[in-house]
Amino acid sequence: MEAFLKKILVIDDDIQGNQMVCRILKNAGYEVRSAFDGVEGIKLFMKERSDLVITDLFMPEKEGLETIMELRQADKEVRIMAITGGAPNMNMADLLDTAEMFGANALMAKPFHMETFLQRVKELLDV
């Protein structure tokens, strides 16, 4: 294991989904913090920077694209993964293009397989 744990911030308003992602990441050896909306997530990030932020795209208070934009303005180097269950009027390719335009490094559709998710997290952190 590395000399220091990689820090990951999970931002998702779906409580069960948030807890599941945090549990998967903690079991994989990462240091994890979580927030349930973009406002809380930005505050946590500004208090203590993370190596990776995983944020849902559709949330109350401050939605994911706005959150991604603020994170990118605060730290140009932070890795950002957008996660989403999709939107009625957008396909995944459009969501990925939009999330990348706002500063995300990756997009994963929910629900995702744990192995695929962890592999993507590792890839983002190894850059």
C-alpha angles and dihedrals in degrees: 000000000000121000090248132029118247110241119230128186117202117200115186131135092209099094096201093045091047092050092046093052091046092050092049091050095045091049088052090056103260127135104241136193125176141205130186099217140020095258092056091041094054090049092051092047093050091049093051123004120231130211091225133019119200111195135177114232099219115054138133122253097024118010124221101261091053089046091051091049092051092046091051091050090050095046123012092192102051113112113234128197118190117207126192144166087215135254128260095240101037133066122218094258090056091047091050092049091048094046091048090048088056092048109273117144095204143007127210125188119228129266096044134175113257095231093050091047094050092047091053091048090051091049092051093048095045093059 
